[in-house]
Amino acid sequence: MKYFYSPDTCALAGHIALTEAGHSPELIKVDVFTRTINEPGDYNAVNPKGYVPLLEFDDGRKLTENVAILNWIARSSPRFSNGKEQDIDRQTEMLAFISSEIQKPFVFSFFLPGDEAKSDLSKMVASRFVYLSEVLDTPFLLGDDFSVADAFLYVMLRWARMSNMDVPPQIIDYRDRVERMPSVQRSLTEEGLLAA
Ligand SMILES: N[C@@H](CCC(=O)N[C@@H](CS)C(=O)NCC(=O)O)C(=O)O
């Protein structure tokens, strides 16, 4: 299995989830600005969409889109079911919320020109974190156990920290708890995001 990623992007979510699930894919680093791979190569030839993440299975099948990749990872390992039936609908609801209501506006707020548009988008993202802090009444987003949705939200909270966004204290505690998990520490190290 190969996992195409770029450090500290939304692809970190899948990286953490793969690690937590016990998969050890070959990690292929992509420069999303030039759309090239670390071994000389054109990433557009791998993924015509040009963006990360992309999961390539050993039989050559490829899967893109965070929601689809994270759902696949959740199904692929007993680590994410803990012997219970997974609520795929609730998980997809949360992944879709993070993807379209947090990740996408966040990206636009980083790259769109225009201070007003940036500020409106960051207020929108901040309001999503407030919403999540209000509904978070269990240790993790979907209950007592870490889920792929937590991996995704953690990455968004890293972006919030990098952009000095004000987020509620409960969600900071949650972020720090997730950050201490061994799978998260290992993924951060593999992406070169922690001092050696
Ligand atoms: N809809 C895609 C969006 C992925 C995405 O926005 N990837 C960003 C990094 S967080 C990227 O590679 N951007 C480079 C580009 O769009 O060219 C998904 O959810 O997987």
Short mmCIF file of C-alpha atoms and ligand atoms in Angstrom, two decimals:
data_model
loop_
_atom_site.label_atom_id
_atom_site.label_comp_id
_atom_site.label_asym_id
_atom_site.label_seq_id
_atom_site.Cartn_x
_atom_site.Cartn_y
_atom_site.Cartn_z
CA MET A 1 0.00 0.00 0.00
CA LYS A 2 1.23 3.52 -0.79
CA TYR A 3 0.03 6.72 0.84
CA PHE A 4 0.61 10.01 -0.97
CA TYR A 5 0.74 12.92 1.44
CA SER A 6 2.21 16.32 2.00
CA PRO A 7 3.34 17.30 5.52
CA ASP A 8 0.83 18.98 7.83
CA THR A 9 -1.92 19.00 5.25
CA CYS A 10 -5.31 17.32 5.61
CA ALA A 11 -3.51 14.12 4.53
CA LEU A 12 -2.06 13.92 8.05
CA ALA A 13 -5.49 12.65 9.17
CA GLY A 14 -5.23 9.53 7.02
CA HIS A 15 -1.60 9.08 8.03
CA ILE A 16 -2.58 9.03 11.71
CA ALA A 17 -5.56 6.76 11.05
CA LEU A 18 -3.44 4.31 9.01
CA THR A 19 -0.88 4.21 11.82
CA GLU A 20 -3.56 3.71 14.47
CA ALA A 21 -5.07 0.93 12.35
CA GLY A 22 -1.71 -0.85 12.21
CA HIS A 23 -1.07 -0.32 8.49
CA SER A 24 2.45 0.61 7.40
CA PRO A 25 2.05 2.02 3.89
CA GLU A 26 4.97 3.29 1.87
CA LEU A 27 4.76 7.04 2.45
CA ILE A 28 5.24 9.11 -0.69
CA LYS A 29 5.75 12.81 -0.14
CA VAL A 30 4.14 15.13 -2.67
CA ASP A 31 4.95 18.77 -3.25
CA VAL A 32 1.42 20.08 -3.73
CA PHE A 33 2.63 23.40 -5.08
CA THR A 34 4.65 21.90 -7.94
CA ARG A 35 2.62 18.66 -8.01
CA THR A 36 5.76 16.57 -7.98
CA ILE A 37 6.78 13.54 -5.94
CA ASN A 38 9.98 13.31 -3.90
CA GLU A 39 11.40 10.78 -6.32
CA PRO A 40 11.37 12.80 -9.55
CA GLY A 41 7.89 12.38 -10.90
CA ASP A 42 4.72 14.07 -11.96
CA TYR A 43 2.02 13.69 -9.30
CA ASN A 44 -0.67 14.60 -11.83
CA ALA A 45 0.08 11.28 -13.49
CA VAL A 46 -0.74 9.52 -10.20
CA ASN A 47 -3.73 11.69 -9.32
CA PRO A 48 -5.18 13.94 -12.02
CA LYS A 49 -6.94 15.87 -9.23
CA GLY A 50 -3.46 17.02 -8.22
CA TYR A 51 -4.13 17.08 -4.49
CA VAL A 52 -3.39 14.84 -1.53
CA PRO A 53 -4.26 12.45 0.02
CA LEU A 54 -4.28 9.39 -2.21
CA LEU A 55 -4.20 5.80 -1.04
CA GLU A 56 -2.95 3.23 -3.54
CA PHE A 57 -3.65 -0.42 -2.84
CA ASP A 58 -1.26 -3.23 -3.74
CA ASP A 59 -3.48 -4.23 -6.68
CA GLY A 60 -3.14 -0.73 -8.13
CA ARG A 61 -6.59 0.58 -7.15
CA LYS A 62 -6.51 4.17 -5.98
CA LEU A 63 -8.74 5.97 -3.51
CA THR A 64 -8.94 9.73 -3.08
CA GLU A 65 -10.94 12.11 -0.87
CA ASN A 66 -10.38 12.25 2.86
CA VAL A 67 -13.91 11.10 3.67
CA ALA A 68 -13.61 7.97 1.52
CA ILE A 69 -10.07 7.17 2.65
CA LEU A 70 -10.87 7.63 6.33
CA ASN A 71 -14.02 5.53 6.05
CA TRP A 72 -12.00 2.78 4.35
CA ILE A 73 -9.35 2.88 7.08
CA ALA A 74 -12.04 2.64 9.77
CA ARG A 75 -13.52 -0.44 8.11
CA SER A 76 -10.13 -2.02 7.50
CA SER A 77 -9.11 -2.58 11.09
CA PRO A 78 -10.66 -3.95 14.29
CA ARG A 79 -8.84 -1.11 16.06
CA PHE A 80 -11.64 1.19 15.01
CA SER A 81 -14.52 -1.08 15.91
CA ASN A 82 -13.39 -2.43 19.27
CA GLY A 83 -15.79 -5.31 18.80
CA LYS A 84 -18.75 -2.95 18.40
CA GLU A 85 -20.73 -2.26 15.28
CA GLN A 86 -19.48 0.99 13.74
CA ASP A 87 -22.00 3.74 13.16
CA ILE A 88 -20.86 4.53 9.62
CA ASP A 89 -23.62 7.11 9.12
CA ARG A 90 -22.60 9.12 12.18
CA GLN A 91 -18.94 8.80 11.21
CA THR A 92 -19.63 9.99 7.65
CA GLU A 93 -21.72 12.86 8.99
CA MET A 94 -18.80 14.00 11.13
CA LEU A 95 -16.20 13.50 8.38
CA ALA A 96 -18.34 15.44 5.89
CA PHE A 97 -18.79 18.24 8.42
CA ILE A 98 -15.06 18.51 9.02
CA SER A 99 -14.28 18.27 5.30
CA SER A 100 -16.77 20.79 3.95
CA GLU A 101 -17.45 23.06 6.91
CA ILE A 102 -13.93 23.32 8.35
CA GLN A 103 -11.21 22.06 6.01
CA LYS A 104 -12.36 23.70 2.79
CA PRO A 105 -13.13 27.17 4.21
CA PHE A 106 -9.86 26.95 6.15
CA VAL A 107 -7.90 26.35 2.92
CA PHE A 108 -9.70 29.24 1.23
CA SER A 109 -8.96 31.52 4.17
CA PHE A 110 -5.25 30.72 3.77
CA PHE A 111 -5.02 31.23 0.03
CA LEU A 112 -7.77 33.57 -1.17
CA PRO A 113 -6.73 37.16 -1.65
CA GLY A 114 -8.70 39.82 0.22
CA ASP A 115 -8.61 40.47 3.96
CA GLU A 116 -12.38 40.67 4.29
CA ALA A 117 -12.95 37.27 2.68
CA LYS A 118 -10.17 35.75 4.82
CA SER A 119 -11.65 37.17 7.99
CA ASP A 120 -15.20 35.99 7.13
CA LEU A 121 -13.95 32.51 6.40
CA SER A 122 -11.91 32.29 9.56
CA LYS A 123 -14.90 33.44 11.62
CA MET A 124 -16.94 30.72 9.98
CA VAL A 125 -14.32 28.09 10.82
CA ALA A 126 -14.02 29.38 14.41
CA SER A 127 -17.81 29.05 14.82
CA ARG A 128 -17.57 25.39 13.75
CA PHE A 129 -15.06 24.74 16.53
CA VAL A 130 -17.42 26.42 19.02
CA TYR A 131 -20.23 24.15 17.81
CA LEU A 132 -18.04 21.07 18.24
CA SER A 133 -16.94 22.11 21.72
CA GLU A 134 -20.61 22.43 22.68
CA VAL A 135 -21.56 18.97 21.46
CA LEU A 136 -18.39 17.20 22.61
CA ASP A 137 -19.65 15.42 25.73
CA THR A 138 -17.60 12.24 25.34
CA PRO A 139 -13.82 11.76 25.35
CA PHE A 140 -13.79 11.56 21.54
CA LEU A 141 -16.03 12.88 18.78
CA LEU A 142 -18.03 9.70 18.29
CA GLY A 143 -17.95 8.38 21.84
CA ASP A 144 -15.48 6.77 24.18
CA ASP A 145 -13.08 5.55 21.50
CA PHE A 146 -10.73 7.36 19.13
CA SER A 147 -12.15 7.38 15.60
CA VAL A 148 -10.96 8.45 12.17
CA ALA A 149 -13.02 11.63 12.65
CA ASP A 150 -10.77 12.51 15.61
CA ALA A 151 -7.71 12.17 13.39
CA PHE A 152 -9.27 14.64 10.95
CA LEU A 153 -10.40 17.12 13.61
CA TYR A 154 -6.95 17.00 15.24
CA VAL A 155 -5.37 18.18 11.97
CA MET A 156 -7.85 21.04 11.75
CA LEU A 157 -6.97 22.02 15.32
CA ARG A 158 -3.29 22.07 14.35
CA TRP A 159 -4.21 24.52 11.60
CA ALA A 160 -6.20 26.60 14.11
CA ARG A 161 -3.13 26.74 16.37
CA MET A 162 -0.85 27.68 13.45
CA SER A 163 -3.18 30.50 12.47
CA ASN A 164 -3.63 31.72 16.05
CA MET A 165 -7.37 31.16 15.90
CA ASP A 166 -9.27 31.46 19.16
CA VAL A 167 -10.87 28.12 19.97
CA PRO A 168 -12.72 27.08 23.15
CA PRO A 169 -10.56 25.63 25.96
CA GLN A 170 -12.39 22.26 25.94
CA ILE A 171 -11.35 21.71 22.36
CA ILE A 172 -7.74 22.63 23.17
CA ASP A 173 -7.69 20.00 25.91
CA TYR A 174 -9.10 17.53 23.42
CA ARG A 175 -6.44 18.47 20.83
CA ASP A 176 -3.64 18.05 23.35
CA ARG A 177 -4.98 14.67 24.46
CA VAL A 178 -5.11 13.44 20.86
CA GLU A 179 -1.65 14.90 20.20
CA ARG A 180 -0.13 12.76 22.95
CA MET A 181 -1.33 9.50 21.36
CA PRO A 182 1.58 7.33 20.14
CA SER A 183 0.09 7.01 16.63
CA VAL A 184 -0.10 10.79 16.36
CA GLN A 185 3.45 11.26 17.64
CA ARG A 186 4.73 8.67 15.20
CA SER A 187 2.92 10.25 12.23
CA LEU A 188 4.18 13.71 13.18
CA THR A 189 7.72 12.35 13.36
CA GLU A 190 7.37 10.62 9.99
CA GLU A 191 6.20 13.88 8.42
CA GLY A 192 9.13 15.76 9.96
CA LEU A 193 6.85 17.86 12.17
CA LEU A 194 8.52 17.06 15.49
CA ALA A 195 12.03 17.94 16.52
CA ALA A 196 14.13 14.74 16.43
N1 LIG B 1 -11.61 17.14 -1.48
C1 LIG B 1 -10.26 16.75 -1.14
C2 LIG B 1 -9.46 17.99 -0.80
C3 LIG B 1 -8.04 17.66 -0.45
C4 LIG B 1 -7.20 18.91 -0.32
O1 LIG B 1 -7.72 20.02 -0.19
N2 LIG B 1 -5.86 18.72 -0.30
C5 LIG B 1 -4.96 19.82 -0.18
C6 LIG B 1 -4.09 19.66 1.05
S1 LIG B 1 -5.05 19.82 2.54
C7 LIG B 1 -4.07 19.82 -1.40
O2 LIG B 1 -3.43 18.85 -1.73
N3 LIG B 1 -4.05 20.98 -2.10
C8 LIG B 1 -3.28 21.17 -3.28
C9 LIG B 1 -4.11 21.45 -4.49
O3 LIG B 1 -5.34 21.56 -4.38
O4 LIG B 1 -3.52 21.57 -5.54
C10 LIG B 1 -10.26 15.74 -0.01
O5 LIG B 1 -11.08 15.88 0.90
O6 LIG B 1 -9.43 14.82 0.00
#
